[in-house]
C-alpha atoms as a PDB file:
ATOM      1  CA  GLN A   1     -29.935  34.413 151.649  1.00  0.00           C
ATOM      2  CA  ARG A   2     -28.093  37.539 150.622  1.00  0.00           C
ATOM      3  CA  SER A   3     -25.720  36.990 153.499  1.00  0.00           C
ATOM      4  CA  SER A   4     -22.322  36.829 151.856  1.00  0.00           C
ATOM      5  CA  ALA A   5     -19.515  39.312 151.313  1.00  0.00           C
ATOM      6  CA  ASP A   6     -20.584  39.492 147.657  1.00  0.00           C
ATOM      7  CA  SER A   7     -24.218  40.356 148.421  1.00  0.00           C
ATOM      8  CA  ALA A   8     -25.332  41.362 151.899  1.00  0.00           C
ATOM      9  CA  TRP A   9     -28.849  42.593 152.615  1.00  0.00           C
ATOM     10  CA  ILE A  10     -30.271  43.542 156.000  1.00  0.00           C
ATOM     11  CA  VAL A  11     -33.694  44.634 157.187  1.00  0.00           C
ATOM     12  CA  LEU A  12     -34.014  47.865 159.161  1.00  0.00           C
ATOM     13  CA  PHE A  13     -37.375  49.349 160.154  1.00  0.00           C
ATOM     14  CA  GLY A  14     -39.219  47.200 157.616  1.00  0.00           C
ATOM     15  CA  PHE A  15     -36.988  48.154 154.680  1.00  0.00           C
ATOM     16  CA  VAL A  16     -34.404  45.984 152.929  1.00  0.00           C
ATOM     17  CA  TYR A  17     -30.941  47.479 152.449  1.00  0.00           C
ATOM     18  CA  ASP A  18     -28.067  46.190 150.335  1.00  0.00           C
ATOM     19  CA  VAL A  19     -25.113  46.989 152.614  1.00  0.00           C
ATOM     20  CA  THR A  20     -22.472  45.278 150.487  1.00  0.00           C
ATOM     21  CA  ASP A  21     -20.850  48.583 149.457  1.00  0.00           C
ATOM     22  CA  PHE A  22     -20.965  49.823 153.064  1.00  0.00           C
ATOM     23  CA  PHE A  23     -18.607  47.096 154.359  1.00  0.00           C
ATOM     24  CA  SER A  24     -15.462  49.179 153.972  1.00  0.00           C
ATOM     25  CA  LEU A  25     -17.115  52.239 155.516  1.00  0.00           C
ATOM     26  CA  HIS A  26     -18.701  50.674 158.602  1.00  0.00           C
ATOM     27  CA  PRO A  27     -16.875  51.808 161.778  1.00  0.00           C
ATOM     28  CA  GLY A  28     -17.400  48.394 163.398  1.00  0.00           C
ATOM     29  CA  GLY A  29     -15.933  46.614 160.401  1.00  0.00           C
ATOM     30  CA  PRO A  30     -17.465  44.381 157.770  1.00  0.00           C
ATOM     31  CA  ALA A  31     -17.854  41.381 160.100  1.00  0.00           C
ATOM     32  CA  VAL A  32     -20.589  43.155 162.051  1.00  0.00           C
ATOM     33  CA  LEU A  33     -22.628  43.784 158.917  1.00  0.00           C
ATOM     34  CA  LEU A  34     -21.987  40.317 157.565  1.00  0.00           C
ATOM     35  CA  SER A  35     -23.230  38.700 160.786  1.00  0.00           C
ATOM     36  CA  ALA A  36     -26.506  40.649 160.453  1.00  0.00           C
ATOM     37  CA  ALA A  37     -26.902  39.973 156.731  1.00  0.00           C
ATOM     38  CA  GLY A  38     -30.051  38.161 155.729  1.00  0.00           C
ATOM     39  CA  LYS A  39     -31.725  39.086 159.017  1.00  0.00           C
ATOM     40  CA  ASP A  40     -33.848  41.780 160.613  1.00  0.00           C
ATOM     41  CA  ALA A  41     -31.296  43.910 162.464  1.00  0.00           C
ATOM     42  CA  THR A  42     -33.717  46.613 163.630  1.00  0.00           C
ATOM     43  CA  LYS A  43     -33.634  45.905 167.385  1.00  0.00           C
ATOM     44  CA  VAL A  44     -29.861  45.609 167.630  1.00  0.00           C
ATOM     45  CA  TRP A  45     -29.282  48.549 165.309  1.00  0.00           C
ATOM     46  CA  SER A  46     -31.701  50.734 167.293  1.00  0.00           C
ATOM     47  CA  SER A  47     -29.941  49.912 170.552  1.00  0.00           C
ATOM     48  CA  ILE A  48     -26.663  51.270 169.144  1.00  0.00           C
ATOM     49  CA  HIS A  49     -27.632  54.070 166.735  1.00  0.00           C
ATOM     50  CA  LYS A  50     -30.036  56.960 166.450  1.00  0.00           C
ATOM     51  CA  LYS A  51     -32.389  56.647 163.472  1.00  0.00           C
ATOM     52  CA  GLU A  52     -30.766  59.722 161.862  1.00  0.00           C
ATOM     53  CA  VAL A  53     -27.563  57.714 161.400  1.00  0.00           C
ATOM     54  CA  LEU A  54     -29.365  55.561 158.849  1.00  0.00           C
ATOM     55  CA  GLU A  55     -30.212  58.549 156.667  1.00  0.00           C
ATOM     56  CA  LYS A  56     -26.767  60.062 157.105  1.00  0.00           C
ATOM     57  CA  HIS A  57     -24.658  57.025 156.181  1.00  0.00           C
ATOM     58  CA  LEU A  58     -26.729  54.782 153.918  1.00  0.00           C
ATOM     59  CA  LYS A  59     -27.198  55.938 150.352  1.00  0.00           C
ATOM     60  CA  PRO A  60     -30.811  56.065 149.128  1.00  0.00           C
ATOM     61  CA  GLU A  61     -30.017  53.670 146.299  1.00  0.00           C
ATOM     62  CA  TRP A  62     -29.022  51.017 148.856  1.00  0.00           C
ATOM     63  CA  CYS A  63     -32.646  50.859 150.009  1.00  0.00           C
ATOM     64  CA  LEU A  64     -34.172  48.104 147.901  1.00  0.00           C
ATOM     65  CA  GLY A  65     -37.712  48.614 149.160  1.00  0.00           C
ATOM     66  CA  ARG A  66     -40.160  47.668 151.870  1.00  0.00           C
ATOM     67  CA  LEU A  67     -40.058  44.104 153.146  1.00  0.00           C
ATOM     68  CA  ASN A  68     -43.096  42.109 152.122  1.00  0.00           C
ATOM     69  CA  ILE A  69     -43.461  39.455 154.811  1.00  0.00           C
ATOM     70  CA  TYR A  70     -46.101  37.660 152.765  1.00  0.00           C
ATOM     71  CA  SER A  71     -43.772  36.681 149.938  1.00  0.00           C
ATOM     72  CA  HIS A  72     -40.502  34.788 149.586  1.00  0.00           C
ATOM     73  CA  ASN A  73     -41.079  33.001 152.899  1.00  0.00           C
ATOM     74  CA  CYS A  74     -40.225  36.164 154.863  1.00  0.00           C
ATOM     75  CA  ALA A  75     -42.629  35.183 157.620  1.00  0.00           C
ATOM     76  CA  HIS A  76     -39.683  33.215 158.986  1.00  0.00           C
ATOM     77  CA  LEU A  77     -37.119  36.008 158.740  1.00  0.00           C
ATOM     78  CA  GLU A  78     -34.582  35.560 161.504  1.00  0.00           C
ATOM     79  CA  GLU A  79     -34.056  38.452 163.884  1.00  0.00           C
ATOM     80  CA  TYR A  80     -30.393  39.343 164.313  1.00  0.00           C
ATOM     81  CA  GLN A  81     -29.102  38.878 167.846  1.00  0.00           C
ATOM     82  CA  PHE A  82     -25.820  40.569 168.750  1.00  0.00           C
ATOM     83  CA  GLU A  83     -23.407  38.240 170.477  1.00  0.00           C
ATOM     84  CA  LYS A  84     -20.665  39.818 172.555  1.00  0.00           C
ATOM     85  CA  PRO A  85     -17.228  38.272 171.978  1.00  0.00           C
END
């Protein structure tokens, strides 16, 4: 869910972010964000970026809140795995 070009949410460090408006700004292009949408991208994101990048590039209003793994069937949230082309 929330994994389309119209509404893309990702989980980073236990927080849910709506990255839909960040598509055009992402240096790796929108496809990278879209492939991580609806998933926990923390491990992959951390292997590429410093945590400060999150605060620098994502607007505070894009943070929708802390992920509650006990509701909305989040116990089965898929972890994003980067696949090299």
